[in-house]
Amino acid sequence: MEDKPIVTFHGDKALFDKLRTLLWRGLPREPVEWRRSYGRAPKKVTLEAHFVPFSVEALPRNIGKALIGIPFFHTYWTDCDIDNYKSFVKDDINHWLSSLKTQGLHDWLIIWINNEPLIKSKLLPRTSVIDKIKNDFCGKVPDRYIVLVEPFKNDSRSSESWSHMLVRIRQLILQAYNRNMSKYEETMRGQRERRNQQGWNFCHYFMLQEELAFVHEMLGLYDEALVQYDELDALFTQFILNHSLGG
């Protein structure tokens, strides 16, 4: 079983590879509050992630049918200047987002790395890459882009930027899981409501709910994982009782 959420990366692979270790170490450093659906109490979770290259072939085709081993959150990394953005990066981002939207996927983040030092100037600033990204792709979803400032420097500006980005990624990963777990639970409920119909298969349903338990375990919510098995135990007992009575 994959024991970490799967996150894809796209864009400048060489750039991402330089950041990968810092990202991998930083994500689990602080817990994040998971605000769950259906009025459930929020939980503190510590997130790790397994980053894999983006692949259209690996995108989930049937939302709500599986949870484990599925990349639900997708990232794009670039440190391009304005000329390169206009030349090819804009088209690459557009193609990437189109691939996601074609599959009904809406959980993504564009990260632009700003390697230029902070310079105070009295001149009016030129339109920046991040302004173009915001206007071209994130006008209605302002939480879907972020700037990482001079990530390899050891100063307060870089540290604050890293912290801000890591918080955003944690929140968006959990948001992606919320979205997909809600759809998965709808599938489960539909299966459970058919339990008295001819041909209903408890073993098939067991595997569905056990996958939900695996996700809770992956997120460190062991009590929530055990709840899934308690519910399965109660359902199996009722299933056997109904059959013994000829129901």
GROMACS .gro file of C-alpha atoms in nm:
model
  247
    1MET     CA    1   0.000   0.000   0.000
    2GLU     CA    2   0.130   0.348  -0.086
    3ASP     CA    3   0.177   0.507   0.254
    4LYS     CA    4   0.189   0.871   0.136
    5PRO     CA    5  -0.039   1.092  -0.073
    6ILE     CA    6   0.080   1.100  -0.434
    7VAL     CA    7   0.152   1.445  -0.580
    8THR     CA    8   0.261   1.501  -0.939
    9PHE     CA    9   0.513   1.762  -1.055
   10HIS     CA   10   0.544   1.916  -1.399
   11GLY     CA   11   0.727   2.204  -1.567
   12ASP     CA   12   1.098   2.246  -1.501
   13LYS     CA   13   1.206   1.901  -1.381
   14ALA     CA   14   1.568   2.005  -1.314
   15LEU     CA   15   1.443   2.290  -1.096
   16PHE     CA   16   1.207   2.062  -0.907
   17ASP     CA   17   1.483   1.808  -0.847
   18LYS     CA   18   1.688   2.078  -0.673
   19LEU     CA   19   1.393   2.159  -0.446
   20ARG     CA   20   1.268   1.804  -0.389
   21THR     CA   21   1.467   1.724  -0.072
   22LEU     CA   22   1.379   2.055   0.097
   23LEU     CA   23   1.015   2.002   0.005
   24TRP     CA   24   1.014   1.642   0.126
   25ARG     CA   25   1.166   1.745   0.460
   26GLY     CA   26   0.950   2.051   0.504
   27LEU     CA   27   0.603   1.909   0.446
   28PRO     CA   28   0.578   1.693   0.762
   29ARG     CA   29   0.754   1.949   0.981
   30GLU     CA   30   0.430   2.109   1.101
   31PRO     CA   31   0.080   1.962   1.137
   32VAL     CA   32  -0.213   2.104   0.945
   33GLU     CA   33  -0.580   2.115   1.038
   34TRP     CA   34  -0.798   1.898   0.816
   35ARG     CA   35  -1.146   2.046   0.791
   36ARG     CA   36  -1.351   1.752   0.678
   37SER     CA   37  -1.687   1.722   0.508
   38TYR     CA   38  -2.027   1.625   0.653
   39GLY     CA   39  -1.979   1.838   0.965
   40ARG     CA   40  -1.711   1.611   1.109
   41ALA     CA   41  -1.479   1.757   1.367
   42PRO     CA   42  -1.151   1.894   1.226
   43LYS     CA   43  -0.838   1.688   1.287
   44LYS     CA   44  -0.468   1.772   1.303
   45VAL     CA   45  -0.267   1.565   1.056
   46THR     CA   46   0.099   1.550   0.963
   47LEU     CA   47   0.145   1.520   0.589
   48GLU     CA   48   0.413   1.354   0.384
   49ALA     CA   49   0.395   1.314   0.009
   50HIS     CA   50   0.535   1.098  -0.267
   51PHE     CA   51   0.620   1.320  -0.567
   52VAL     CA   52   0.601   1.162  -0.913
   53PRO     CA   53   0.636   1.308  -1.264
   54PHE     CA   54   0.309   1.418  -1.421
   55SER     CA   55   0.164   1.169  -1.667
   56VAL     CA   56  -0.170   1.191  -1.845
   57GLU     CA   57  -0.187   0.811  -1.846
   58ALA     CA   58  -0.168   0.799  -1.465
   59LEU     CA   59  -0.456   1.041  -1.406
   60PRO     CA   60  -0.765   0.889  -1.243
   61ARG     CA   61  -1.036   0.809  -1.497
   62ASN     CA   62  -1.321   0.721  -1.261
   63ILE     CA   63  -1.344   0.974  -0.979
   64GLY     CA   64  -1.491   0.821  -0.666
   65LYS     CA   65  -1.392   0.463  -0.752
   66ALA     CA   66  -1.051   0.441  -0.579
   67LEU     CA   67  -0.837   0.630  -0.327
   68ILE     CA   68  -0.505   0.446  -0.289
   69GLY     CA   69  -0.224   0.494  -0.539
   70ILE     CA   70  -0.409   0.779  -0.715
   71PRO     CA   71  -0.250   1.122  -0.774
   72PHE     CA   72  -0.510   1.372  -0.657
   73PHE     CA   73  -0.293   1.685  -0.639
   74HIS     CA   74  -0.079   1.828  -0.917
   75THR     CA   75   0.196   2.093  -0.917
   76TYR     CA   76   0.371   2.295  -1.186
   77TRP     CA   77   0.718   2.444  -1.116
   78THR     CA   78   0.896   2.718  -1.309
   79ASP     CA   79   1.145   3.000  -1.260
   80CYS     CA   80   1.104   3.137  -1.613
   81ASP     CA   81   1.146   3.502  -1.704
   82ILE     CA   82   0.879   3.697  -1.890
   83ASP     CA   83   1.021   3.618  -2.234
   84ASN     CA   84   1.032   3.243  -2.175
   85TYR     CA   85   0.686   3.259  -2.023
   86LYS     CA   86   0.548   3.415  -2.340
   87SER     CA   87   0.752   3.185  -2.567
   88PHE     CA   88   0.661   2.843  -2.431
   89VAL     CA   89   0.580   2.821  -2.058
   90LYS     CA   90   0.233   2.974  -2.094
   91ASP     CA   91   0.142   2.715  -2.359
   92ASP     CA   92   0.287   2.436  -2.146
   93ILE     CA   93   0.081   2.539  -1.843
   94ASN     CA   94  -0.228   2.568  -2.059
   95HIS     CA   95  -0.176   2.217  -2.198
   96TRP     CA   96  -0.114   2.080  -1.846
   97LEU     CA   97  -0.431   2.238  -1.708
   98SER     CA   98  -0.633   2.120  -2.007
   99SER     CA   99  -0.518   1.763  -1.941
  100LEU     CA  100  -0.638   1.791  -1.581
  101LYS     CA  101  -0.970   1.951  -1.664
  102THR     CA  102  -1.042   1.691  -1.932
  103GLN     CA  103  -1.042   1.432  -1.651
  104GLY     CA  104  -1.250   1.653  -1.421
  105LEU     CA  105  -0.953   1.730  -1.194
  106HIS     CA  106  -0.939   2.068  -1.020
  107ASP     CA  107  -0.670   2.029  -0.755
  108TRP     CA  108  -0.348   2.195  -0.873
  109LEU     CA  109  -0.095   2.462  -0.787
  110ILE     CA  110   0.146   2.668  -0.999
  111ILE     CA  111   0.471   2.759  -0.820
  112TRP     CA  112   0.689   3.032  -0.965
  113ILE     CA  113   1.038   3.056  -0.818
  114ASN     CA  114   1.167   3.413  -0.795
  115ASN     CA  115   1.548   3.404  -0.780
  116GLU     CA  116   1.593   3.779  -0.801
  117PRO     CA  117   1.700   3.973  -0.491
  118LEU     CA  118   1.465   4.232  -0.347
  119ILE     CA  119   1.551   4.569  -0.500
  120LYS     CA  120   1.374   4.886  -0.395
  121SER     CA  121   1.311   5.106  -0.696
  122LYS     CA  122   1.122   5.428  -0.757
  123LEU     CA  123   1.039   5.314  -1.110
  124LEU     CA  124   0.700   5.163  -1.183
  125PRO     CA  125   0.738   4.783  -1.184
  126ARG     CA  126   0.702   4.597  -1.512
  127THR     CA  127   0.441   4.325  -1.546
  128SER     CA  128   0.595   4.022  -1.375
  129VAL     CA  129   0.568   3.654  -1.460
  130ILE     CA  130   0.345   3.594  -1.160
  131ASP     CA  131   0.112   3.873  -1.276
  132LYS     CA  132   0.081   3.696  -1.611
  133ILE     CA  133   0.020   3.358  -1.444
  134LYS     CA  134  -0.244   3.512  -1.221
  135ASN     CA  135  -0.423   3.685  -1.509
  136ASP     CA  136  -0.395   3.393  -1.753
  137PHE     CA  137  -0.489   3.103  -1.524
  138CYS     CA  138  -0.579   3.203  -1.168
  139GLY     CA  139  -0.812   3.502  -1.191
  140LYS     CA  140  -1.098   3.315  -1.023
  141VAL     CA  141  -0.882   3.082  -0.813
  142PRO     CA  142  -0.620   3.300  -0.640
  143ASP     CA  143  -0.509   3.018  -0.411
  144ARG     CA  144  -0.381   2.820  -0.712
  145TYR     CA  145  -0.055   3.011  -0.761
  146ILE     CA  146   0.225   3.100  -0.524
  147VAL     CA  147   0.572   3.256  -0.534
  148LEU     CA  148   0.873   3.086  -0.375
  149VAL     CA  149   1.139   3.352  -0.317
  150GLU     CA  150   1.510   3.268  -0.346
  151PRO     CA  151   1.458   2.917  -0.204
  152PHE     CA  152   1.827   2.834  -0.163
  153LYS     CA  153   1.916   3.137   0.047
  154ASN     CA  154   1.935   3.115   0.424
  155ASP     CA  155   1.756   3.432   0.527
  156SER     CA  156   1.423   3.534   0.676
  157ARG     CA  157   1.269   3.628   0.340
  158SER     CA  158   1.339   3.282   0.197
  159SER     CA  159   1.226   3.106   0.517
  160GLU     CA  160   0.897   3.294   0.526
  161SER     CA  161   0.838   3.215   0.159
  162TRP     CA  162   0.905   2.843   0.217
  163SER     CA  163   0.672   2.840   0.516
  164HIS     CA  164   0.394   3.009   0.322
  165MET     CA  165   0.429   2.767   0.030
  166LEU     CA  166   0.436   2.457   0.251
  167VAL     CA  167   0.121   2.568   0.433
  168ARG     CA  168  -0.053   2.618   0.099
  169ILE     CA  169   0.053   2.277  -0.033
  170ARG     CA  170  -0.060   2.101   0.286
  171GLN     CA  171  -0.399   2.271   0.272
  172LEU     CA  172  -0.451   2.195  -0.096
  173ILE     CA  173  -0.351   1.829  -0.060
  174LEU     CA  174  -0.612   1.786   0.213
  175GLN     CA  175  -0.865   1.979   0.006
  176ALA     CA  176  -0.802   1.735  -0.279
  177TYR     CA  177  -0.853   1.438  -0.047
  178ASN     CA  178  -1.172   1.591   0.091
  179ARG     CA  179  -1.311   1.627  -0.260
  180ASN     CA  180  -1.224   1.272  -0.364
  181MET     CA  181  -1.314   1.104  -0.035
  182SER     CA  182  -1.658   1.265  -0.047
  183LYS     CA  183  -1.719   1.114  -0.391
  184TYR     CA  184  -1.579   0.780  -0.277
  185GLU     CA  185  -1.809   0.776   0.027
  186GLU     CA  186  -2.104   0.842  -0.204
  187THR     CA  187  -2.004   0.530  -0.397
  188MET     CA  188  -1.981   0.337  -0.069
  189ARG     CA  189  -2.323   0.455   0.047
  190GLY     CA  190  -2.476   0.348  -0.283
  191GLN     CA  191  -2.325   0.001  -0.243
  192ARG     CA  192  -2.432  -0.026   0.121
  193GLU     CA  193  -2.793   0.072   0.041
  194ARG     CA  194  -2.812  -0.222  -0.199
  195ARG     CA  195  -2.706  -0.474   0.067
  196ASN     CA  196  -3.049  -0.640   0.079
  197GLN     CA  197  -3.062  -0.691  -0.295
  198GLN     CA  198  -2.997  -1.024  -0.461
  199GLY     CA  199  -2.632  -1.075  -0.548
  200TRP     CA  200  -2.490  -0.807  -0.315
  201ASN     CA  201  -2.131  -0.902  -0.233
  202PHE     CA  202  -2.005  -0.827   0.119
  203CYS     CA  203  -1.643  -0.901   0.022
  204HIS     CA  204  -1.656  -0.640  -0.252
  205TYR     CA  205  -1.803  -0.386  -0.010
  206PHE     CA  206  -1.543  -0.479   0.255
  207MET     CA  207  -1.263  -0.388   0.014
  208LEU     CA  208  -1.431  -0.054  -0.060
  209GLN     CA  209  -1.452   0.049   0.303
  210GLU     CA  210  -1.111  -0.095   0.387
  211GLU     CA  211  -0.959   0.138   0.127
  212LEU     CA  212  -1.112   0.428   0.319
  213ALA     CA  213  -0.952   0.288   0.636
  214PHE     CA  214  -0.615   0.276   0.455
  215VAL     CA  215  -0.643   0.647   0.370
  216HIS     CA  216  -0.714   0.739   0.732
  217GLU     CA  217  -0.415   0.528   0.836
  218MET     CA  218  -0.199   0.700   0.571
  219LEU     CA  219  -0.294   1.036   0.722
  220GLY     CA  220  -0.211   0.917   1.073
  221LEU     CA  221  -0.576   0.903   1.186
  222TYR     CA  222  -0.562   0.555   1.335
  223ASP     CA  223  -0.880   0.587   1.544
  224GLU     CA  224  -1.071   0.687   1.230
  225ALA     CA  225  -0.927   0.387   1.049
  226LEU     CA  226  -1.047   0.153   1.325
  227VAL     CA  227  -1.397   0.305   1.304
  228GLN     CA  228  -1.420   0.174   0.946
  229TYR     CA  229  -1.353  -0.183   1.067
  230ASP     CA  230  -1.604  -0.146   1.352
  231GLU     CA  231  -1.869  -0.044   1.099
  232LEU     CA  232  -1.776  -0.338   0.877
  233ASP     CA  233  -1.803  -0.575   1.173
  234ALA     CA  234  -2.151  -0.445   1.256
  235LEU     CA  235  -2.258  -0.464   0.892
  236PHE     CA  236  -2.130  -0.821   0.855
  237THR     CA  237  -2.311  -0.929   1.171
  238GLN     CA  238  -2.637  -0.784   1.039
  239PHE     CA  239  -2.575  -0.937   0.696
  240ILE     CA  240  -2.532  -1.287   0.847
  241LEU     CA  241  -2.837  -1.239   1.070
  242ASN     CA  242  -3.057  -1.136   0.779
  243HIS     CA  243  -2.948  -1.436   0.574
  244SER     CA  244  -3.001  -1.676   0.863
  245LEU     CA  245  -3.356  -1.545   0.891
  246GLY     CA  246  -3.406  -1.577   0.518
  247GLY     CA  247  -3.399  -1.196   0.463
   0.00000   0.00000   0.00000
